[in-house]
Tab-separated table of C-alpha atoms in Angstrom:
chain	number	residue	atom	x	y	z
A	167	UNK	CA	109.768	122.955	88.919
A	168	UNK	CA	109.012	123.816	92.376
A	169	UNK	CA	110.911	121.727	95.102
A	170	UNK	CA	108.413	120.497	97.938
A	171	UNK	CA	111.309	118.821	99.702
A	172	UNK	CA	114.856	119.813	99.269
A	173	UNK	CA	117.721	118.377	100.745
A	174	UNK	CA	120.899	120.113	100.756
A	175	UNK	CA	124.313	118.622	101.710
A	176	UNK	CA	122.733	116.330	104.261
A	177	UNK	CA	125.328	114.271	106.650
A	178	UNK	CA	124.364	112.065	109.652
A	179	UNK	CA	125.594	109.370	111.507
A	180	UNK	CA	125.334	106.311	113.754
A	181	UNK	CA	127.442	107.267	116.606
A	182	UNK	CA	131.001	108.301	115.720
A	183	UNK	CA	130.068	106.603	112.073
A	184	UNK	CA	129.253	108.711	109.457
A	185	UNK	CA	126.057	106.837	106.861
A	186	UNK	CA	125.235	110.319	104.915
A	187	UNK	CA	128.241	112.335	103.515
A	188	UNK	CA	126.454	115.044	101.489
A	189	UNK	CA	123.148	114.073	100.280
A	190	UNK	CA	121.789	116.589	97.915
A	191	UNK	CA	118.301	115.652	96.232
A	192	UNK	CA	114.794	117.304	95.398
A	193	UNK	CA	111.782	116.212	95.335
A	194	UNK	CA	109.653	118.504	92.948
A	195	UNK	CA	105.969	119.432	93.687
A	196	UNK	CA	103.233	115.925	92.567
A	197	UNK	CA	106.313	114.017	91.420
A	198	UNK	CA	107.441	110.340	92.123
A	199	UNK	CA	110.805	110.509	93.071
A	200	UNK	CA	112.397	106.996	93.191
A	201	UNK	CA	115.593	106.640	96.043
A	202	UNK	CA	117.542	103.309	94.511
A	203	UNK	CA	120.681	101.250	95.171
A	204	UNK	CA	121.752	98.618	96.718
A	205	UNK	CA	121.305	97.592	100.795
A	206	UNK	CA	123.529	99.778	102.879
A	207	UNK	CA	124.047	102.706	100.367
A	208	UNK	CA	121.865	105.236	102.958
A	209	UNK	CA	118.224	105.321	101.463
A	210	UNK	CA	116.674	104.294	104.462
A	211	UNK	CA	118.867	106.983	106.622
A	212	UNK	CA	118.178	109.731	104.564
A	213	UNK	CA	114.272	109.121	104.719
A	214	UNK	CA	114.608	108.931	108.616
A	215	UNK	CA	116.332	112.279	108.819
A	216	UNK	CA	114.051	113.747	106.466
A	217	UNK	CA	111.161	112.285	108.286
A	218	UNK	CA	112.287	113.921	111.806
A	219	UNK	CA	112.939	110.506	112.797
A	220	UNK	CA	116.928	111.149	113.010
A	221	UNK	CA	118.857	114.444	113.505
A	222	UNK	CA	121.152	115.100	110.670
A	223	UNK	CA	124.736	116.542	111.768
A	224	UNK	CA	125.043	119.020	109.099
A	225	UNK	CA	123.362	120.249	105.944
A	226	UNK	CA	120.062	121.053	105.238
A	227	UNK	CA	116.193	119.997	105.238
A	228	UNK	CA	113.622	121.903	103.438
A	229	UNK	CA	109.561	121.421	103.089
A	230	UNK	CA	108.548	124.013	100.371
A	231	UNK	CA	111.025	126.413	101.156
A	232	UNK	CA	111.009	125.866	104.935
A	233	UNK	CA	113.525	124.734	106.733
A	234	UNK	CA	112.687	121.712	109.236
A	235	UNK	CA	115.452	120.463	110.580
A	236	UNK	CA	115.188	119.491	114.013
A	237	UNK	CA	111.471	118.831	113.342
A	238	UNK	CA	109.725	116.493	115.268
A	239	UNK	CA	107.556	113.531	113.116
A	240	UNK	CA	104.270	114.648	114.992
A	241	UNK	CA	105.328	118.491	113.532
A	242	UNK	CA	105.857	117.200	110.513
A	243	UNK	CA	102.847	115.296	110.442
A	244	UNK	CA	100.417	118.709	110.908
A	245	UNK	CA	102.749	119.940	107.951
A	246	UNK	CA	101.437	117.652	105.690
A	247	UNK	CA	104.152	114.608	105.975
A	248	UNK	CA	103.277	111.223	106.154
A	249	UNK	CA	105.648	108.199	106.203
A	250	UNK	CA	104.626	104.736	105.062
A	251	UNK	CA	107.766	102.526	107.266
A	252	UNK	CA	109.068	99.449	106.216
A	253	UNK	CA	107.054	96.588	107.887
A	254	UNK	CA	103.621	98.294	107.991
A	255	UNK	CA	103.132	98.668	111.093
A	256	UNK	CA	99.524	98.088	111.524
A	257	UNK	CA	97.707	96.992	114.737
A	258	UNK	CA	97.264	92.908	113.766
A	259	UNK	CA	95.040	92.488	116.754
A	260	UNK	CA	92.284	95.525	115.422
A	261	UNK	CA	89.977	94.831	112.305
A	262	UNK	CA	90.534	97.000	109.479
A	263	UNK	CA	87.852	99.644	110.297
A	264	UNK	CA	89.439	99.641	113.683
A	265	UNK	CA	92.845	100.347	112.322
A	266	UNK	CA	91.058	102.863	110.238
A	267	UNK	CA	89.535	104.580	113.183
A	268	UNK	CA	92.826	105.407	114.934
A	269	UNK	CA	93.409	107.814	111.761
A	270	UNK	CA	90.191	109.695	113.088
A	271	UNK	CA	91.954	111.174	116.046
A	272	UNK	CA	93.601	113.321	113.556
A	273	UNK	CA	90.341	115.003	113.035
A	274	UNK	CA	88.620	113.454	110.144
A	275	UNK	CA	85.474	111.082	110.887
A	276	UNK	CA	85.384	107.437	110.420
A	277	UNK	CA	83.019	107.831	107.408
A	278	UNK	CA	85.710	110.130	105.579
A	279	UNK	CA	88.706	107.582	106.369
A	280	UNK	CA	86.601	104.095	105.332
A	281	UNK	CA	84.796	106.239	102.085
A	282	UNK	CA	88.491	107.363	101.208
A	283	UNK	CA	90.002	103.973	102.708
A	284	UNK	CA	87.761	101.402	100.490
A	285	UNK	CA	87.441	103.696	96.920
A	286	UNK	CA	91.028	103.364	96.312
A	287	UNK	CA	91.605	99.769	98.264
A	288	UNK	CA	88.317	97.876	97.632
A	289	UNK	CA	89.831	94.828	98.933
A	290	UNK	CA	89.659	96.568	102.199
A	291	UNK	CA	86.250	96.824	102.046
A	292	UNK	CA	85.771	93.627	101.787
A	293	UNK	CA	87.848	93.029	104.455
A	294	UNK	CA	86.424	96.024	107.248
A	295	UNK	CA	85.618	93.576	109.608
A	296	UNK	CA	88.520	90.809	109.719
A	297	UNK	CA	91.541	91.493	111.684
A	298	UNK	CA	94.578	93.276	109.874
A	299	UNK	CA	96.991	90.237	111.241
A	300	UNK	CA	95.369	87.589	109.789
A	301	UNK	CA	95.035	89.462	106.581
A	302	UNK	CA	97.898	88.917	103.648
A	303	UNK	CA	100.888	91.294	103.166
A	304	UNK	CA	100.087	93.108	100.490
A	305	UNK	CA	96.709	93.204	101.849
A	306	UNK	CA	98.492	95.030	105.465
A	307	UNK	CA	100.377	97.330	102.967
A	308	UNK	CA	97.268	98.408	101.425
A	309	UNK	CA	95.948	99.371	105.108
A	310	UNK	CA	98.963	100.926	105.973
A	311	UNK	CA	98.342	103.452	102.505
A	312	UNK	CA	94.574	103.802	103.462
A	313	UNK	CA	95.610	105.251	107.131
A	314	UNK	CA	98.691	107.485	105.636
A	315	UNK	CA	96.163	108.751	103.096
A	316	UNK	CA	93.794	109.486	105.677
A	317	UNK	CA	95.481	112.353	106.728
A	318	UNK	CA	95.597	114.076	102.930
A	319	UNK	CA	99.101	114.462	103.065
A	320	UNK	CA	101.286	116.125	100.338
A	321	UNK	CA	104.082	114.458	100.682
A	322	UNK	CA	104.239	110.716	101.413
A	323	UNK	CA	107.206	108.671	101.725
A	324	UNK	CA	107.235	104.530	101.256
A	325	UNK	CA	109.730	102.864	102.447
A	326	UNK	CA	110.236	99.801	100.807
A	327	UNK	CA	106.702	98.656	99.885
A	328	UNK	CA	107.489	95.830	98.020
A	329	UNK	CA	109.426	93.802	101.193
A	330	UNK	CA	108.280	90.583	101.305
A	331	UNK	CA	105.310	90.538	98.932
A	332	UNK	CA	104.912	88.805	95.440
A	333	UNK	CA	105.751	90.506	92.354
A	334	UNK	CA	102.248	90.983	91.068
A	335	UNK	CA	101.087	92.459	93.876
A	336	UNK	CA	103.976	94.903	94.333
A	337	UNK	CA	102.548	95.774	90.573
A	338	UNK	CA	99.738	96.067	92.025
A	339	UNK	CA	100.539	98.270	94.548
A	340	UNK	CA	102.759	100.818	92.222
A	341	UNK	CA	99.687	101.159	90.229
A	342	UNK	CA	97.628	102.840	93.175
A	343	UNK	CA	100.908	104.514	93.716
A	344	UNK	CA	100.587	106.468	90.254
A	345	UNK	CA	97.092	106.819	90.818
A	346	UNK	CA	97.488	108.447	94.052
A	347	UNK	CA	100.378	110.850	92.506
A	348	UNK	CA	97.597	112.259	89.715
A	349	UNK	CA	96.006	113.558	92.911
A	350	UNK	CA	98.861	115.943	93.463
A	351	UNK	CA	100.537	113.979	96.120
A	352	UNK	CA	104.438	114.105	96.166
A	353	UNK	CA	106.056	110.948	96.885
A	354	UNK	CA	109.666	109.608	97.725
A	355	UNK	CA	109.547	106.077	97.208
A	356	UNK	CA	112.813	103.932	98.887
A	357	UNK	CA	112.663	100.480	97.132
A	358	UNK	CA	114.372	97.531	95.585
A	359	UNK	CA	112.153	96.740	93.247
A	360	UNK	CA	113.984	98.839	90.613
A	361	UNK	CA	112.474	98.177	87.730
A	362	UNK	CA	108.496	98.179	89.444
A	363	UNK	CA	109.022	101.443	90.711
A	364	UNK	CA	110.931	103.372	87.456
A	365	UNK	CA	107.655	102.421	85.461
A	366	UNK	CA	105.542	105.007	87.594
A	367	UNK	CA	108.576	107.780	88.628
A	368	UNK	CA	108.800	110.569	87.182
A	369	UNK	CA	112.798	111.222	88.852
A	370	UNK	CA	114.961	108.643	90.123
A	371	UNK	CA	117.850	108.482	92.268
A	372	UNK	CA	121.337	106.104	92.830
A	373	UNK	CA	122.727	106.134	96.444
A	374	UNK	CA	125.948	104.266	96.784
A	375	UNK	CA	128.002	104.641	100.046
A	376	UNK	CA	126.103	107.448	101.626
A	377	UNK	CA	126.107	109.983	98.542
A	378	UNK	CA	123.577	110.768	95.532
A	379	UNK	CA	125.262	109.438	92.374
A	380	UNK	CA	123.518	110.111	89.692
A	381	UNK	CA	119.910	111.753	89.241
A	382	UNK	CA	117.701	111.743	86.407
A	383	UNK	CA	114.749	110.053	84.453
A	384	UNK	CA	113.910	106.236	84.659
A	385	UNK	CA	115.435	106.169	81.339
A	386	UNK	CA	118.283	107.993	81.277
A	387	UNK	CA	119.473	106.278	84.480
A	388	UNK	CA	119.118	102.535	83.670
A	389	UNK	CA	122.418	101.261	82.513
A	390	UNK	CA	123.908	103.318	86.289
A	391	UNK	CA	121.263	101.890	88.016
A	392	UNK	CA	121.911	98.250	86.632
A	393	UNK	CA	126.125	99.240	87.218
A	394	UNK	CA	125.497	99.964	90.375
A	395	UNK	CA	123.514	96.985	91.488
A	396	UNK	CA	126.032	94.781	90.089
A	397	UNK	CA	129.000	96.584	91.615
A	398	UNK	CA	127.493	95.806	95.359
């Protein structure tokens, strides 16, 4: 399959400390790749480097066949990148069609965004004029997908979009996920909801200590997934 993102022996570091010591993984062309292990193990690092939002000290980044390293998140953005952070990170103090018209400065009008916005979130809808920090979590998450999907990526990347909501609404939430991969979306999804997540990947990875240790189907890597888990 063709890669859209390939990275290829990928080190970086906090200072003098090295987090990444050789990351090697693919994400293939409208595939859910899951990035899985236990806190500290680098998933969060390697999405920041790949993101342009940290320079990596060696190795390699590639966006279908190009490489980006060095790539700011703005140029990466007008490639077609679009990164969901952990926390949200929408503007509590805005209503959700005002959230949703900051995505408009990217070029698309406000009817695109809130047609696009409220057909896959229809809670949203419902929601257009209340303000996003008085609104649930799950609820913010969902805004936070509307205004990364605003920009028709083809690649997204979620970083951990189950933090701090309920189990049935991180379901929920993985089952737009799926939805929006039919579209032909790539995604790289860092979580901890392990078992959420396999259900709709098509790939999944282990990180332990900075490194890729195993890669393969949700099935095939279960019983190293639940290993590693209980080894941290």
């Amino acid at each position: 399959m063709t890669a859209l993102l390939e990275l290829k022996g990928l080190r970086a570091a906090y200072g003098r400390i090295e987090v990444l010591h050789g990351v090697d993984l693919v994400v293939p062309e409208g595939s859910v790749v899951a990035l899985l292990g236990p806190n500290g193990g680098g998933k969060t690092t390697t999405l920041k480097v790949a993101s342009g939002q940290m320079a990596a000290t060696a190795g390699c980044v590639h966006l279908a066949g190009r490489h980006i390293n060095g790539a700011s998140p703005d140029a990466l953005a007008r490639l077609g990148v679009c990164t969901i952070p952990e926390g949200r990170g929408v503007f509590p103090n805005l209503t959700v069609k005002e959230n949703l018209r900051m995505v408009t400065y990217a070029g698309a009008s406000l009817a695109q965004v809130e047609s696009r916005a409220y057909e896959t979130f229809p809670r949203l809808g419902e929601r257009r004029t209340q303000l996003a920090g008085t609104m649930s979590g799950g609820e913010q998450q969902m805004l936070a997908m509307a205004r990364g999907l605003a920009t028709d990526p083809k690649l997204l990347f979620l970083d951990e979009l189950s933090m701090g909501l309920a189990p049935l609404i991180v379901e929920e939430l993985y089952e737009i996920v799926a939805e929006i991969a039919k579209t032909g979306v790539s995604i790289l999804v860092i979580e901890q909801f392990a078992r959420t997540v396999l259900g709709v990947a098509d790939y999944a990875a282990i990180m332990l200590h900075g490194k890729i240790s195993a890669v393969g189907e949700p099935a095939d890597i279960v019983d190293e997934l639940e290993a590693a888990y209980m080894g941290a």
